[in-house]
C-alpha positions as CSV (number, residue, x, y, z in Angstrom):
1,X,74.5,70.2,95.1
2,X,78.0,71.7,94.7
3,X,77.0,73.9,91.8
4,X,74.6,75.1,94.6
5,X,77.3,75.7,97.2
6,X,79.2,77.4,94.4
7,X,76.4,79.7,93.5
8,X,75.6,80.8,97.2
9,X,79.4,81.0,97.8
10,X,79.9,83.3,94.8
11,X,76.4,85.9,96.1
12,X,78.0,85.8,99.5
13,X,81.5,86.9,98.2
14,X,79.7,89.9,95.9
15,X,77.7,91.0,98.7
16,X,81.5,91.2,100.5
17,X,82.6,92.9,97.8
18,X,79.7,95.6,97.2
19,X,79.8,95.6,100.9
20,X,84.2,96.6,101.0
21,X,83.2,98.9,98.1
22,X,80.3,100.7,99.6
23,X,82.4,101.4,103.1
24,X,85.3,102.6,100.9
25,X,83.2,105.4,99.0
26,X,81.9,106.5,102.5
27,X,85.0,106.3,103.7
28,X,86.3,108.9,101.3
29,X,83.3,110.9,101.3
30,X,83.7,111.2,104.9
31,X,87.3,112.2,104.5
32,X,86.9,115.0,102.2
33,X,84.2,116.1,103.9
34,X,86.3,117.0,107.1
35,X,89.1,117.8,104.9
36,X,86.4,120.6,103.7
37,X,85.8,121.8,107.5
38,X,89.0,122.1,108.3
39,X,89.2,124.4,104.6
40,X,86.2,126.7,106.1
41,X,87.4,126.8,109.6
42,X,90.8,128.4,108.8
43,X,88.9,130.7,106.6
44,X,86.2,131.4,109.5
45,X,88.7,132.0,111.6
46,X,90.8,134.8,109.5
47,X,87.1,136.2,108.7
48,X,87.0,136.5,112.9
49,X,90.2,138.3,113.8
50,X,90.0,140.2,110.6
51,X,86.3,141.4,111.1
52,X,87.1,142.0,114.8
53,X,90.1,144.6,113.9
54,X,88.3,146.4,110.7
55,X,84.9,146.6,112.8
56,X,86.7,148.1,116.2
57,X,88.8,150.4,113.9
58,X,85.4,151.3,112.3
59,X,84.3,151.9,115.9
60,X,81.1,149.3,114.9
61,X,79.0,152.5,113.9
62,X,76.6,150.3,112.5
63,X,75.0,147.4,115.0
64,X,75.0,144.9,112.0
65,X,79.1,145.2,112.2
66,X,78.7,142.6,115.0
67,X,77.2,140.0,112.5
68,X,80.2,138.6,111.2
69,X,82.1,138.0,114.3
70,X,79.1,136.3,115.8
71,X,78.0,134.5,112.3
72,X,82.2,133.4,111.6
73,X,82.4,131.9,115.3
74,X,80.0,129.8,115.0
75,X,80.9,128.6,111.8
76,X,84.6,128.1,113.5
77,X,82.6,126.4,116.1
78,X,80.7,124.2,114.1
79,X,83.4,123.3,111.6
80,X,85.7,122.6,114.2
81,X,83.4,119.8,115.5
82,X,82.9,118.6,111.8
83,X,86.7,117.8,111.9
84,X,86.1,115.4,114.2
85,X,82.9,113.8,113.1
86,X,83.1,110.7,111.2
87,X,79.7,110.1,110.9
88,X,77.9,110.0,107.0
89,X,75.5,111.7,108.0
90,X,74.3,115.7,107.5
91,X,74.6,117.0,110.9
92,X,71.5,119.5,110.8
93,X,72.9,122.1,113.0
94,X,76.5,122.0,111.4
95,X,74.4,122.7,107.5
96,X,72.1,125.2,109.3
97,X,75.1,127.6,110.5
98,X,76.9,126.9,107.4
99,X,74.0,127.8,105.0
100,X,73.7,131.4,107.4
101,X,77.6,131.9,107.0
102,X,76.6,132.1,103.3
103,X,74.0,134.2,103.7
104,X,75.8,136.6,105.8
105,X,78.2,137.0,103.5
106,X,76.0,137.9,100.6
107,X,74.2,140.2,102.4
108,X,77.6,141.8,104.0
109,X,78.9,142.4,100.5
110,X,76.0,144.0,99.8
111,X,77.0,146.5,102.5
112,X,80.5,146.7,102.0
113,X,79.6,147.6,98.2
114,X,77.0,150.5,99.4
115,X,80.1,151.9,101.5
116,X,82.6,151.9,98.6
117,X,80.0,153.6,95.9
118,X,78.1,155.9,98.2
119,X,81.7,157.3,98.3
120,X,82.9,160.3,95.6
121,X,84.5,158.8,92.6
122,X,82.1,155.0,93.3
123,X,84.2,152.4,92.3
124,X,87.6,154.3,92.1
125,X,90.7,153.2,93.2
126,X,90.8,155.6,96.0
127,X,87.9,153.7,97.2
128,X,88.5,150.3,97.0
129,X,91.5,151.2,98.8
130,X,90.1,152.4,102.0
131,X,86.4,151.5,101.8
132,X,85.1,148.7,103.0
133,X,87.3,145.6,102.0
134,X,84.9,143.9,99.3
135,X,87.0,140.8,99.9
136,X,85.9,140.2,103.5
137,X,82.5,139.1,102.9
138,X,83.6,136.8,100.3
139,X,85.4,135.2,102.4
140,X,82.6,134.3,105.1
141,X,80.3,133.3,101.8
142,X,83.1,130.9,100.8
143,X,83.3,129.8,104.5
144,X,79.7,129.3,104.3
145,X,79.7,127.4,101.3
146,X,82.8,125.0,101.9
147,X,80.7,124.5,105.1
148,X,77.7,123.3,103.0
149,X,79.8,121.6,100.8
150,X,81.0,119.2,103.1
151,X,77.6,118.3,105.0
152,X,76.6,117.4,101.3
153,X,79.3,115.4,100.6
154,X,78.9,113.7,103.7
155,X,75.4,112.5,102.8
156,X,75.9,111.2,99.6
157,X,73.9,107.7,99.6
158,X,75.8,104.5,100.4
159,X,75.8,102.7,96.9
160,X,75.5,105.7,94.7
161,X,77.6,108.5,92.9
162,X,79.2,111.2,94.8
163,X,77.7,114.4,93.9
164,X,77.2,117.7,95.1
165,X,73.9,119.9,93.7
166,X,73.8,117.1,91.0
167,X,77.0,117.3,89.9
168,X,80.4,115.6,90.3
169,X,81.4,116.2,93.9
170,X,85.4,115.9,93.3
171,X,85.4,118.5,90.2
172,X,82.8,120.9,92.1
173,X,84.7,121.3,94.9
174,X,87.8,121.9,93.1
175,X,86.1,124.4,90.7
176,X,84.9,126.3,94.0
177,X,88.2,126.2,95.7
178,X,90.1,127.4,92.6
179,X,87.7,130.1,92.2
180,X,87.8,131.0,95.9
181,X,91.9,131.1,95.5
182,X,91.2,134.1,92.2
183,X,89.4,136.1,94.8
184,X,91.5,135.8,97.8
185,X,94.2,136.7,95.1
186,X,92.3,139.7,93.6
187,X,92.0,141.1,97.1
188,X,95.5,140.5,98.3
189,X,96.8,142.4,94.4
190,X,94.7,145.3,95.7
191,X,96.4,145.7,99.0
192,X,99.9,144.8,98.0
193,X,99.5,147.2,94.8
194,X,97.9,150.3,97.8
195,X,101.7,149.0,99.6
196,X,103.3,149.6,96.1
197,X,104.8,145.9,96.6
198,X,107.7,147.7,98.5
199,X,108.8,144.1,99.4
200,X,109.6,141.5,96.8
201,X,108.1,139.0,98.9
202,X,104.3,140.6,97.9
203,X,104.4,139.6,94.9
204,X,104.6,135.8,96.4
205,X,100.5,135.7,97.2
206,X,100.2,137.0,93.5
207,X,101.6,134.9,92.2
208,X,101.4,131.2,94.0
209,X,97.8,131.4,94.3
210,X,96.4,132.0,90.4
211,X,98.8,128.8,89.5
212,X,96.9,127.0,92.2
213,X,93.6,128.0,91.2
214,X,93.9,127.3,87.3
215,X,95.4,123.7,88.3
216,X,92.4,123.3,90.2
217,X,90.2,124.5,87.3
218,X,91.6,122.1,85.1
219,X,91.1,119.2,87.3
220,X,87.5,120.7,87.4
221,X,87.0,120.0,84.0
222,X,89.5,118.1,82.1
223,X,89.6,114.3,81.9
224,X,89.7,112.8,85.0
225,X,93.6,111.5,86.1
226,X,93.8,109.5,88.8
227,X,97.3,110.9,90.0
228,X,97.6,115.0,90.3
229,X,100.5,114.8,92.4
230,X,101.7,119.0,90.8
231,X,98.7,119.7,91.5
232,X,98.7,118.3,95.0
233,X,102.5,119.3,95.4
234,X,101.0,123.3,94.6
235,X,98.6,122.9,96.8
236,X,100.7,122.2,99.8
237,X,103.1,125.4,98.7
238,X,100.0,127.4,98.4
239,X,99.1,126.2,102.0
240,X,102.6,126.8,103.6
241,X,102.4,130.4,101.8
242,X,99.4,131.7,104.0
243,X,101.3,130.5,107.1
244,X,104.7,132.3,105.7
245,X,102.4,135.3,105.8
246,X,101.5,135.9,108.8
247,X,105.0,135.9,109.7
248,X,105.8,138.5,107.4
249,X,102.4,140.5,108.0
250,X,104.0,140.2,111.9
251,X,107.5,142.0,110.5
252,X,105.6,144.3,108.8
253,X,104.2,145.2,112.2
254,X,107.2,144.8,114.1
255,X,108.9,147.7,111.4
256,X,105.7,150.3,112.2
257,X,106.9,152.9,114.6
258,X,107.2,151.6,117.7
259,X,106.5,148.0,116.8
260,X,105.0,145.7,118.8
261,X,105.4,148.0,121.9
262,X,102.6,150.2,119.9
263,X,100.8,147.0,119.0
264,X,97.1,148.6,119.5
265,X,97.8,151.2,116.4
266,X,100.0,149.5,114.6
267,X,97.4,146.2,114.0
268,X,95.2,148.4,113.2
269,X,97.0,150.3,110.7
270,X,99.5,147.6,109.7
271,X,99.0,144.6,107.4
272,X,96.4,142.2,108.5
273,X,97.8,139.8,109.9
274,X,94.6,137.6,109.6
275,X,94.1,137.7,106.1
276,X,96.8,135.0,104.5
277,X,95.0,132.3,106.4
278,X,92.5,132.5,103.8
279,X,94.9,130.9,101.4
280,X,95.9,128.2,103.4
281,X,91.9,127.3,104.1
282,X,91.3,127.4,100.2
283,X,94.5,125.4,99.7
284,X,93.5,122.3,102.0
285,X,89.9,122.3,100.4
286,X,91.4,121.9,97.3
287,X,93.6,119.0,98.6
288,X,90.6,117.4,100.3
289,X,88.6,117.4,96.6
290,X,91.9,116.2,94.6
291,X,91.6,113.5,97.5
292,X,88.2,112.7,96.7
293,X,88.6,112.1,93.2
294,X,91.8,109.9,94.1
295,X,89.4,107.6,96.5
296,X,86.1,107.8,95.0
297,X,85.6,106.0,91.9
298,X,82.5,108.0,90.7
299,X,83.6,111.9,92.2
């Protein structure tokens, strides 16, 4: 009889245990999947302003040039209520705006690419300097994708591996966010190096962010380490750096002629102050997947 009592005991204490377990992985599936919206709003909102100021100085010629400020707030929208959701669950709506972010920005590359090679010269400098900024749809398809990211993540199944498209979830969303950081960098070398870098402090988002991204790449793929705290500690300096920028994106404004008294040309022809954002959105993703891997035995 008491082996009996001992035997039932010991199921009812693993069923606890699978039990503690299984809430755990949701737990921290959950987690970095609002870490992830919070990742794409920042970058939906920078897409916002940003599209807002290049599309009204581009007098929105072309009706599609109201896409992305429709498209990036209701990804801001949607991801905005995703930070607060912390239910396991895919929310349908949430994935459905998310996977048309994407989309948009595919297709708005597309025409930002047309614009800069229909131009004399194609792809010269000339015209990656003041064509259309290549790096602006990029960012609504990375805002689409950490979007879609995270309602996968979410609905990862109770006892099983967390996994995004098949694959480790953890490493796959810091092989995205470091990648994301390289372009966001690419774009910012092209418009400090049109500025000449007249200010040692351009050479900051140059520099930060490729260190970021190749930490992140080699958490993507080298053997798994349950404690990244440089890589975390980079992370966080990556993310302070897009908030230092928009202060200094502000100065730059504030040294235009006329300043801020002159604000409706000089944001318009200043430096956008939308754009290092973008950073700190990337920055936080990669924190929410270094977070996953910390809490998720199988990410």
């Amino acid at each position: 009889m008491s082996s009996d009592r001992h035997t039932a005991l010991q199921s009812v204490l693993d069923e606890l245990n699978a039990l503690e377990q299984s809430l755990g992985t949701r737990g921290a599936t959950v987690r970095a999947a609002r870490g992830l919206n919070v990742g794409s709003a920042l970058l939906a909102a920078s897409v916002l302003l940003d599209s807002a100021v290049e599309h009204y100085r581009g007098s929105f010629k072309n009706r599609a040039m109201y896409t992305p400020l429709v498209v990036s707030s209701l990804s801001l929208a949607m991801n905005a209520h995703g930070t607060t959701d912390r239910e396991p669950e895919t929310h349908h709506a949430r994935q459905a705006v998310a996977a048309t972010t994407a989309l948009t920005g595919m297709v708005g590359l597309g025409f930002h690419l047309y614009n800069v090679t229909k131009r004399p010269g194609r792809l010269a400098w000339q015209n990656l300097f003041y064509g259309a900024p290549l790096g602006a749809p990029m960012a609504i398809l990375l805002a689409g994708l950490l979007g879609t990211a995270a309602e996968q993540v979410r609905d990862n199944p109770r006892h099983g591996k967390a996994r995004l498209f098949g694959l480790p979830a953890g490493r796959m969303l810091a092989g995205l966010s470091g990648l994301g950081l390289l372009g966001t960098t690419a774009e910012a070398a092209l418009l400090h190096f049109r500025g000449a870098f007249q200010n040692p402090a351009m050479y900051t988002p140059v520099t930060l962010p490729p260190i970021a991204a190749g930490l992140l790449l080699n958490t993507a793929l080298a053997p798994k380490r349950p404690d990244r705290w440089f890589t975390r500690m980079w992370l966080w300096l990556t993310a302070g750096m897009g908030g230092a920028g928009v202060l200094f994106h502000s100065w730059g404004i504030h040294r235009a002629m006329g300043g801020w008294h002159n604000w409706k040309q000089n944001v318009l022809d200043g430096p956008p102050l939308p754009a290092p954002p973008s950073f700190t959105g990337l920055a936080l993703a990669g924190l929410a997947a270094l977070r996953l891997l910390r809490e998720h035995p199988d990410a």
